[in-house]
Tab-separated table of C-alpha atoms in Angstrom:
chain	number	residue	atom	x	y	z
A	1	MET	CA	0.000	0.000	0.000
A	2	THR	CA	2.871	2.365	0.737
A	3	ARG	CA	4.240	1.813	-2.797
A	4	PHE	CA	0.872	2.568	-4.425
A	5	ARG	CA	0.453	5.637	-2.239
A	6	ALA	CA	3.862	6.972	-3.279
A	7	LEU	CA	3.099	6.383	-6.988
A	8	ALA	CA	-0.236	8.184	-6.708
A	9	LEU	CA	1.380	11.153	-5.003
A	10	LEU	CA	4.418	11.571	-7.276
A	11	PRO	CA	2.935	14.494	-9.261
A	12	LEU	CA	1.786	16.229	-6.077
A	13	MET	CA	5.122	15.630	-4.337
A	14	ALA	CA	6.959	17.117	-7.299
A	15	VAL	CA	4.961	20.321	-6.957
A	16	LEU	CA	4.884	20.430	-3.157
A	17	SER	CA	8.321	19.000	-2.437
A	18	GLY	CA	8.907	21.591	0.274
A	19	CYS	CA	5.717	20.747	2.174
A	20	ASN	CA	5.280	18.294	5.030
A	21	LEU	CA	2.842	15.653	3.805
A	22	VAL	CA	2.053	14.369	7.295
A	23	VAL	CA	-1.562	13.648	6.337
A	24	MET	CA	-0.403	11.053	3.815
A	25	SER	CA	2.449	9.731	5.975
A	26	PRO	CA	1.041	9.693	9.535
A	27	SER	CA	2.281	7.855	12.629
A	28	GLY	CA	-1.103	6.733	13.983
A	29	ASP	CA	-3.114	3.774	12.731
A	30	VAL	CA	-6.396	5.676	12.379
A	31	ALA	CA	-4.773	8.457	10.343
A	32	SER	CA	-2.960	5.803	8.292
A	33	GLN	CA	-6.254	4.124	7.395
A	34	GLN	CA	-7.660	7.509	6.407
A	35	ALA	CA	-4.612	8.126	4.202
A	36	ASN	CA	-5.118	4.734	2.554
A	37	LEU	CA	-8.742	5.629	1.858
A	38	ILE	CA	-7.658	8.874	0.186
A	39	THR	CA	-5.080	7.026	-1.898
A	40	ILE	CA	-7.454	4.271	-3.046
A	41	SER	CA	-10.180	6.793	-3.860
A	42	THR	CA	-7.729	8.886	-5.880
A	43	LEU	CA	-6.495	5.866	-7.839
A	44	LEU	CA	-10.046	4.761	-8.624
A	45	MET	CA	-10.959	8.203	-9.897
A	46	LEU	CA	-7.775	8.349	-11.975
A	47	LEU	CA	-9.027	5.282	-13.862
A	48	ILE	CA	-11.524	7.652	-15.484
A	49	ILE	CA	-9.615	10.908	-15.395
A	50	ILE	CA	-6.433	9.692	-17.112
A	51	PRO	CA	-8.166	7.962	-20.095
A	52	VAL	CA	-10.403	10.984	-20.623
A	53	MET	CA	-7.430	13.353	-20.640
A	54	VAL	CA	-5.462	11.080	-22.988
A	55	LEU	CA	-8.412	10.629	-25.364
A	56	THR	CA	-9.031	14.375	-25.393
A	57	VAL	CA	-5.534	14.998	-26.700
A	58	LEU	CA	-5.750	12.008	-29.087
A	59	PHE	CA	-9.046	13.116	-30.629
A	60	ALA	CA	-7.841	16.709	-30.999
A	61	TRP	CA	-4.739	15.463	-32.799
A	62	ARG	CA	-6.390	12.788	-34.949
A	63	TYR	CA	-9.291	14.895	-36.142
A	64	ARG	CA	-7.438	18.169	-36.634
A	65	GLN	CA	-8.265	20.152	-39.743
A	66	SER	CA	-4.957	19.443	-41.437
A	67	ASN	CA	-5.329	15.635	-41.157
A	68	SER	CA	-7.001	14.766	-44.451
A	69	THR	CA	-6.661	10.994	-43.877
A	70	ALA	CA	-9.043	10.936	-40.870
A	71	GLN	CA	-12.441	9.430	-41.628
A	72	TYR	CA	-15.212	12.024	-41.921
A	73	ASP	CA	-18.711	10.763	-40.954
A	74	PRO	CA	-21.065	13.665	-40.227
A	75	ASP	CA	-24.139	11.426	-39.900
A	76	TRP	CA	-22.746	9.161	-37.137
A	77	ASP	CA	-24.588	9.637	-33.827
A	78	HIS	CA	-24.691	6.361	-31.868
A	79	SER	CA	-22.565	3.367	-30.848
A	80	THR	CA	-23.842	0.734	-28.437
A	81	GLN	CA	-20.321	-0.400	-27.624
A	82	LEU	CA	-19.217	3.147	-26.725
A	83	GLU	CA	-22.356	3.719	-24.645
A	84	LEU	CA	-21.632	0.578	-22.612
A	85	VAL	CA	-18.049	1.649	-21.949
A	86	ILE	CA	-18.969	5.266	-21.179
A	87	TRP	CA	-21.623	4.300	-18.632
A	88	ALA	CA	-20.366	0.999	-17.238
A	89	ALA	CA	-16.861	2.125	-16.235
A	90	PRO	CA	-17.951	5.155	-14.119
A	91	LEU	CA	-20.798	3.124	-12.620
A	92	LEU	CA	-18.421	0.388	-11.440
A	93	ILE	CA	-16.046	2.973	-9.975
A	94	ILE	CA	-18.902	4.716	-8.149
A	95	ILE	CA	-20.014	1.373	-6.705
A	96	CYS	CA	-16.475	0.683	-5.455
A	97	LEU	CA	-16.134	4.183	-4.002
A	98	GLY	CA	-19.529	3.894	-2.311
A	99	ALA	CA	-18.649	0.537	-0.744
A	100	LEU	CA	-15.271	1.807	0.495
A	101	THR	CA	-16.786	4.989	1.891
A	102	TRP	CA	-19.597	3.119	3.651
A	103	MET	CA	-17.179	0.691	5.313
A	104	ALA	CA	-14.713	3.418	6.277
A	105	THR	CA	-17.507	5.573	7.694
A	106	HIS	CA	-18.317	2.843	10.202
A	107	LEU	CA	-14.831	1.418	10.814
A	108	LEU	CA	-13.270	4.870	11.291
A	109	ASP	CA	-16.142	6.357	13.267
A	110	PRO	CA	-14.404	8.582	15.878
A	111	TYR	CA	-16.855	7.335	18.540
A	112	ARG	CA	-16.042	3.685	17.833
A	113	PRO	CA	-13.499	2.088	20.201
A	114	LEU	CA	-10.454	0.712	18.424
A	115	ASP	CA	-10.269	-2.993	17.648
A	116	ARG	CA	-6.656	-2.829	16.471
A	117	ILE	CA	-3.531	-0.797	17.198
A	118	ALA	CA	-1.985	-1.378	13.761
A	119	ALA	CA	-2.505	-3.504	10.677
A	120	GLY	CA	-2.570	-7.151	11.764
A	121	ARG	CA	-2.246	-6.198	15.451
A	122	PRO	CA	-5.523	-6.377	17.405
A	123	VAL	CA	-5.837	-4.575	20.721
A	124	PRO	CA	-4.565	-6.919	23.483
A	125	ALA	CA	-7.284	-8.082	25.852
A	126	ASP	CA	-5.531	-6.647	28.930
A	127	THR	CA	-4.931	-3.181	27.420
A	128	LYS	CA	-6.458	-0.291	29.378
A	129	MET	CA	-7.656	2.650	27.335
A	130	LEU	CA	-6.152	6.040	28.150
A	131	ASP	CA	-8.774	8.736	28.776
A	132	VAL	CA	-7.824	12.340	27.995
A	133	ASN	CA	-10.337	15.127	28.615
A	134	VAL	CA	-9.836	17.996	26.169
A	135	VAL	CA	-11.133	21.544	26.610
A	136	ALA	CA	-10.821	24.138	23.844
A	137	LEU	CA	-10.251	27.553	25.439
A	138	ASP	CA	-9.675	31.002	23.968
A	139	TRP	CA	-7.011	30.481	22.595
A	140	LYS	CA	-5.309	27.458	24.080
A	141	TRP	CA	-5.951	23.803	24.857
A	142	LEU	CA	-6.469	22.220	28.272
A	143	PHE	CA	-5.849	18.489	28.731
A	144	ILE	CA	-6.988	16.609	31.841
A	145	TYR	CA	-5.925	13.059	32.679
A	146	PRO	CA	-8.614	11.717	35.067
A	147	GLU	CA	-6.736	8.441	35.625
A	148	TYR	CA	-3.625	10.250	36.862
A	149	GLY	CA	-5.181	13.400	38.333
A	150	ILE	CA	-3.008	15.797	36.317
A	151	ALA	CA	-3.637	18.506	33.738
A	152	THR	CA	-1.617	20.344	31.107
A	153	VAL	CA	-2.018	23.350	28.830
A	154	ASN	CA	-0.885	23.175	25.195
A	155	GLU	CA	0.828	19.824	25.736
A	156	VAL	CA	-0.483	16.261	25.619
A	157	ALA	CA	1.238	12.881	25.666
A	158	ALA	CA	0.305	9.228	25.282
A	159	PRO	CA	2.117	5.885	25.278
A	160	VAL	CA	2.899	4.230	21.960
A	161	ASP	CA	0.460	1.460	20.941
A	162	ARG	CA	-2.024	2.269	23.716
A	163	PRO	CA	-5.567	3.169	22.613
A	164	ILE	CA	-6.600	6.714	23.493
A	165	ARG	CA	-10.087	8.095	24.031
A	166	PHE	CA	-10.299	11.884	23.790
A	167	ASN	CA	-13.388	13.401	25.482
A	168	ILE	CA	-13.667	16.821	23.875
A	169	THR	CA	-15.595	19.977	24.772
A	170	SER	CA	-15.207	23.755	24.542
A	171	SER	CA	-15.533	26.601	26.996
A	172	THR	CA	-16.934	29.090	24.473
A	173	VAL	CA	-17.162	28.970	20.686
A	174	MET	CA	-16.784	25.907	18.480
A	175	ASN	CA	-13.284	24.705	17.674
A	176	SER	CA	-11.907	21.639	15.917
A	177	PHE	CA	-9.423	19.300	17.618
A	178	TYR	CA	-6.911	17.993	15.091
A	179	ILE	CA	-3.600	16.101	15.259
A	180	PRO	CA	-2.847	15.219	11.605
A	181	ALA	CA	-0.344	12.472	12.477
A	182	LEU	CA	-2.779	10.769	14.862
A	183	ALA	CA	-6.358	10.811	13.538
A	184	GLY	CA	-8.977	12.958	11.874
A	185	GLN	CA	-10.414	16.130	13.321
A	186	ILE	CA	-13.546	16.417	15.429
A	187	TYR	CA	-15.375	19.459	16.716
A	188	ALA	CA	-15.259	20.819	20.253
A	189	MET	CA	-18.536	22.514	21.260
A	190	ALA	CA	-19.600	24.235	24.465
A	191	GLY	CA	-22.090	22.261	26.532
A	192	MET	CA	-21.432	19.100	24.522
A	193	GLU	CA	-18.937	16.252	24.693
A	194	THR	CA	-17.588	14.684	21.530
A	195	LYS	CA	-15.202	11.731	21.360
A	196	LEU	CA	-12.243	10.629	19.291
A	197	HIS	CA	-10.508	7.245	19.508
A	198	ALA	CA	-6.945	6.983	18.252
A	199	VAL	CA	-3.546	5.361	18.780
A	200	ILE	CA	0.016	6.494	18.093
A	201	ASN	CA	2.382	3.864	16.697
A	202	GLU	CA	5.676	5.728	16.507
A	203	PRO	CA	7.404	7.794	19.210
A	204	GLY	CA	7.936	11.440	18.449
A	205	SER	CA	6.537	14.948	18.841
A	206	TYR	CA	3.638	15.944	16.611
A	207	LYS	CA	1.769	19.176	16.026
A	208	GLY	CA	-1.868	19.687	16.957
A	209	PHE	CA	-4.097	22.690	16.388
A	210	SER	CA	-7.625	23.967	15.942
A	211	ALA	CA	-8.922	23.545	12.395
A	212	ASN	CA	-11.951	25.802	12.919
A	213	TYR	CA	-11.661	29.600	13.073
A	214	SER	CA	-12.542	30.854	16.544
A	215	GLY	CA	-11.446	34.457	16.783
A	216	ALA	CA	-8.420	36.729	16.886
A	217	GLY	CA	-6.041	34.258	18.564
A	218	PHE	CA	-6.997	31.295	16.404
A	219	SER	CA	-3.677	31.109	14.519
A	220	HIS	CA	-1.789	30.654	17.823
A	221	MET	CA	-4.079	27.910	19.110
A	222	ARG	CA	-1.525	25.122	18.758
A	223	PHE	CA	-0.146	22.375	20.981
A	224	THR	CA	2.338	19.501	20.939
A	225	PHE	CA	1.441	15.821	21.118
A	226	HIS	CA	4.167	13.524	22.436
A	227	GLY	CA	4.195	9.828	21.536
A	228	LEU	CA	6.238	8.161	24.261
A	229	ALA	CA	7.336	4.677	25.211
A	230	ALA	CA	5.500	3.243	28.228
A	231	ASP	CA	8.302	4.049	30.681
A	232	GLY	CA	8.755	7.486	29.112
A	233	PHE	CA	5.074	8.267	29.602
A	234	ASP	CA	5.209	7.131	33.242
A	235	LYS	CA	8.172	9.455	33.784
A	236	TRP	CA	6.303	12.319	32.085
A	237	VAL	CA	3.372	11.809	34.458
A	238	ALA	CA	5.675	11.538	37.484
A	239	ASP	CA	7.469	14.768	36.545
A	240	ILE	CA	4.169	16.630	36.324
A	241	LYS	CA	3.049	15.349	39.712
A	242	ALA	CA	6.409	16.250	41.231
A	243	GLY	CA	6.121	19.758	39.825
A	244	GLY	CA	3.102	20.459	42.013
A	245	GLY	CA	0.358	22.967	41.420
A	246	LYS	CA	-3.375	22.305	41.366
A	247	LEU	CA	-6.013	23.304	38.861
A	248	ASP	CA	-9.205	23.982	40.792
A	249	ARG	CA	-12.330	25.813	39.704
A	250	ASP	CA	-11.015	29.258	40.609
A	251	GLY	CA	-7.820	28.541	38.699
A	252	TYR	CA	-9.807	27.362	35.711
A	253	LEU	CA	-11.908	30.551	35.650
A	254	GLN	CA	-8.663	32.507	35.397
A	255	LEU	CA	-7.220	30.138	32.804
A	256	GLU	CA	-10.226	30.302	30.482
A	257	ARG	CA	-9.922	34.055	30.032
A	258	PRO	CA	-8.914	34.869	26.447
A	259	SER	CA	-5.147	34.891	25.918
A	260	GLU	CA	-2.727	34.182	23.079
A	261	ASN	CA	0.619	32.408	22.761
A	262	GLU	CA	0.236	30.664	26.090
A	263	PRO	CA	3.295	28.655	27.202
A	264	VAL	CA	3.021	25.040	28.293
A	265	ARG	CA	1.616	24.708	31.803
A	266	ARG	CA	1.493	21.640	34.004
A	267	TYR	CA	-0.656	20.898	37.052
A	268	GLY	CA	0.237	18.068	39.418
A	269	ALA	CA	-3.345	17.871	40.686
A	270	VAL	CA	-6.768	18.770	39.304
A	271	ASP	CA	-10.291	19.080	40.677
A	272	SER	CA	-11.910	15.694	40.057
A	273	GLY	CA	-15.238	17.219	38.994
A	274	LEU	CA	-13.830	20.029	36.861
A	275	PHE	CA	-14.371	18.504	33.413
A	276	LYS	CA	-17.952	17.516	34.214
A	277	ALA	CA	-18.609	21.070	35.397
A	278	ILE	CA	-17.078	22.475	32.203
A	279	VAL	CA	-19.343	20.295	30.059
A	280	GLY	CA	-22.309	21.253	32.256
A	281	MET	CA	-21.329	24.942	31.946
A	282	CYS	CA	-21.463	25.378	35.713
A	283	VAL	CA	-17.896	26.037	36.847
A	284	GLU	CA	-18.903	29.412	38.329
A	285	PRO	CA	-20.037	29.182	41.997
A	286	GLY	CA	-23.801	28.921	42.348
A	287	LYS	CA	-24.492	28.290	38.664
A	288	MET	CA	-26.989	25.570	37.780
A	289	CYS	CA	-25.540	22.751	35.674
A	290	MET	CA	-27.203	21.867	32.406
A	291	HIS	CA	-28.010	18.313	33.488
A	292	ASP	CA	-29.766	19.687	36.595
A	293	MET	CA	-31.697	22.180	34.476
A	294	MET	CA	-32.732	19.438	32.066
A	295	ALA	CA	-33.854	17.283	34.998
A	296	ILE	CA	-36.060	20.125	36.235
A	297	ASP	CA	-37.396	20.772	32.731
A	298	ALA	CA	-38.222	17.067	32.366
A	299	LYS	CA	-40.467	17.409	35.414
A	300	GLY	CA	-42.276	20.452	34.084
A	301	GLY	CA	-39.888	23.292	34.882
A	302	LEU	CA	-39.994	26.008	37.529
A	303	GLY	CA	-42.761	28.038	35.890
A	304	LEU	CA	-43.019	31.769	36.524
A	305	ALA	CA	-41.191	31.351	39.828
A	306	GLY	CA	-38.003	30.584	37.927
A	307	ILE	CA	-37.912	33.827	35.934
A	308	ASP	CA	-36.116	35.728	38.694
A	309	ASN	CA	-33.800	32.864	39.599
A	310	VAL	CA	-30.786	34.434	37.901
A	311	MET	CA	-27.462	35.794	39.121
A	312	PRO	CA	-24.849	38.088	37.608
A	313	LEU	CA	-21.841	36.493	35.974
A	314	MET	CA	-18.831	36.755	38.262
A	315	HIS	CA	-16.502	36.474	35.246
A	316	ASP	CA	-17.701	37.766	31.906
A	317	LYS	CA	-15.328	36.020	29.508
A	318	LEU	CA	-17.387	37.186	26.515
A	319	SER	CA	-17.113	40.938	27.116
A	320	ARG	CA	-14.665	41.268	24.214
A	321	ARG	CA	-17.533	40.347	21.872
A	322	GLY	CA	-19.629	43.271	23.079
A	323	THR	CA	-22.142	41.401	25.229
A	324	ALA	CA	-21.704	43.823	28.129
A	325	VAL	CA	-22.059	46.963	25.957
A	326	LEU	CA	-25.722	46.756	24.968
A	327	GLY	CA	-28.650	45.265	26.840
A	328	PRO	CA	-28.798	43.978	30.416
A	329	ALA	CA	-25.832	42.679	32.327
A	330	PRO	CA	-24.995	39.025	31.581
A	331	VAL	CA	-26.580	36.570	33.985
A	332	TYR	CA	-27.012	32.835	34.472
A	333	VAL	CA	-29.573	30.539	36.080
A	334	ALA	CA	-28.720	29.882	39.715
A	335	GLY	CA	-28.838	26.572	41.523
A	336	ILE	CA	-31.844	26.386	43.825
A	337	CYS	CA	-31.231	23.368	46.009
A	338	SER	CA	-29.021	20.417	46.656
A	339	THR	CA	-29.923	17.517	44.363
A	340	GLU	CA	-28.667	15.016	46.946
A	341	GLU	CA	-31.116	15.784	49.750
A	342	LEU	CA	-34.790	16.650	49.290
A	343	THR	CA	-36.952	15.786	52.348
A	344	GLY	CA	-35.746	12.193	52.514
A	345	ARG	CA	-36.164	11.658	48.789
A	346	ALA	CA	-33.123	10.783	46.662
A	347	VAL	CA	-32.880	12.884	43.542
A	348	GLU	CA	-31.144	11.442	40.535
A	349	SER	CA	-30.167	14.724	38.970
A	350	SER	CA	-28.869	13.163	35.798
A	351	LEU	CA	-32.295	11.637	35.072
A	352	GLY	CA	-34.585	14.039	36.891
A	353	VAL	CA	-36.305	11.203	38.788
A	354	LEU	CA	-37.611	11.466	42.324
A	355	ASN	CA	-37.698	8.162	44.197
A	356	ALA	CA	-40.003	8.197	47.170
A	357	PRO	CA	-39.585	5.920	50.226
A	358	ALA	CA	-41.777	2.836	50.407
A	359	ASP	CA	-44.274	4.445	52.789
A	360	GLU	CA	-44.795	7.523	50.625
A	361	SER	CA	-46.092	8.048	47.152
A	362	PRO	CA	-43.704	9.460	44.538
A	363	ILE	CA	-43.803	13.144	43.790
A	364	SER	CA	-45.709	13.853	40.611
A	365	GLY	CA	-45.756	16.969	38.522
A	366	PRO	CA	-43.015	19.554	38.129
A	367	ILE	CA	-40.044	19.947	40.424
A	368	SER	CA	-40.656	23.452	41.738
A	369	GLY	CA	-39.286	25.232	44.761
A	370	ALA	CA	-42.655	26.921	45.236
A	371	GLY	CA	-44.366	23.562	45.558
A	372	LEU	CA	-42.153	22.162	48.326
A	373	PRO	CA	-41.963	22.993	52.021
A	374	ARG	CA	-39.257	25.455	53.034
A	375	SER	CA	-37.460	22.770	55.030
A	376	SER	CA	-36.923	20.752	51.865
A	377	ILE	CA	-34.901	23.448	50.127
A	378	THR	CA	-31.148	23.493	50.704
A	379	PRO	CA	-29.951	26.841	49.322
A	380	ILE	CA	-26.462	27.068	47.932
A	381	SER	CA	-23.985	29.709	48.914
A	382	ALA	CA	-24.013	32.292	46.139
A	383	PRO	CA	-24.374	36.053	45.520
A	384	ALA	CA	-27.749	37.762	45.524
A	385	PRO	CA	-29.842	37.552	42.337
A	386	ALA	CA	-29.360	40.168	39.680
A	387	PHE	CA	-33.089	40.779	39.169
A	388	GLY	CA	-35.775	40.307	41.787
A	389	PRO	CA	-35.681	38.181	44.924
A	390	ARG	CA	-33.946	34.848	45.100
A	391	LEU	CA	-36.253	31.888	44.419
A	392	THR	CA	-37.406	30.393	47.717
A	393	ALA	CA	-40.148	28.057	48.806
A	394	ASN	CA	-43.450	29.275	50.143
A	395	PRO	CA	-43.617	29.291	53.954
């Protein structure tokens, strides 16, 4: 396959000899399969393109005005043999391309766990996948390793031949996480979590960046991916832990402020619930998480009582885009109660389900502070609301 790929790319390499063709010569198995798909697709299409280009020149030369020996047949308009060739060849190529694309779409699905680490090398049964939580910030990248309790900025590493699962989100606008030598790109979106499975097969340092424009500092939104041997990765983790420093929620709120050309940062410890709070858009103190809000909405919402349940943003990271110039001050929906304790009832905030004890009937209808006794509400510690009184239960 490498030989065919080189042959197909000879014309392009002659023109772009000074460029780094990492996309077609990657070091990760997923990116390598994608490169093979590009090569095969190009070769299949050349089966039509090259004959057409050759025949165009041949016909122009053979039937030129000065060639008096060429047969002249002005009444000819149909040939069954030519029709079969003209239609059958492209149809067969389209069928092949469709089959390849359909298979690759499923086999290279970024959400699909890897079943091999290289060609002819299935993932060993005892291999543990490496989880890396990725956060696209303005304009830098944050990487959190939940298994090791560390975090880095603009630097990420993984052991060679160990499957990686990237859990990707964004703090603000949409970005695109892309390491050309490792795998394809996938979007990072605020309030959502996308995934990318990949593996690196060769040690080395590789470039990563955002492939989706996200503002003034976009061109500097780059990072380095290190492919390390197993012992080298363990040493990298140990060095970060030995370096100290902790990334907590307050530190994250400072880190997510827009900045450019950020140097590599390392944190020997990280808040265990930070990534979940980033995805839930509730890192700020007192802010209601999206999964809690959806649980309340699933039960009917807070009704009119929830209109005033807002608080001012303690950190307006979007002020550069003019949100604080016109209109009211930016606010967010505040948390109203603890989802772990509600008058003896256990609340599963991720599902919005209230489970009543055996001697009581389950709560039906909407989850509303106004519909529960005051003793059931456990207010959180947060600033006063921006508009109107704080939402409380009726006495």
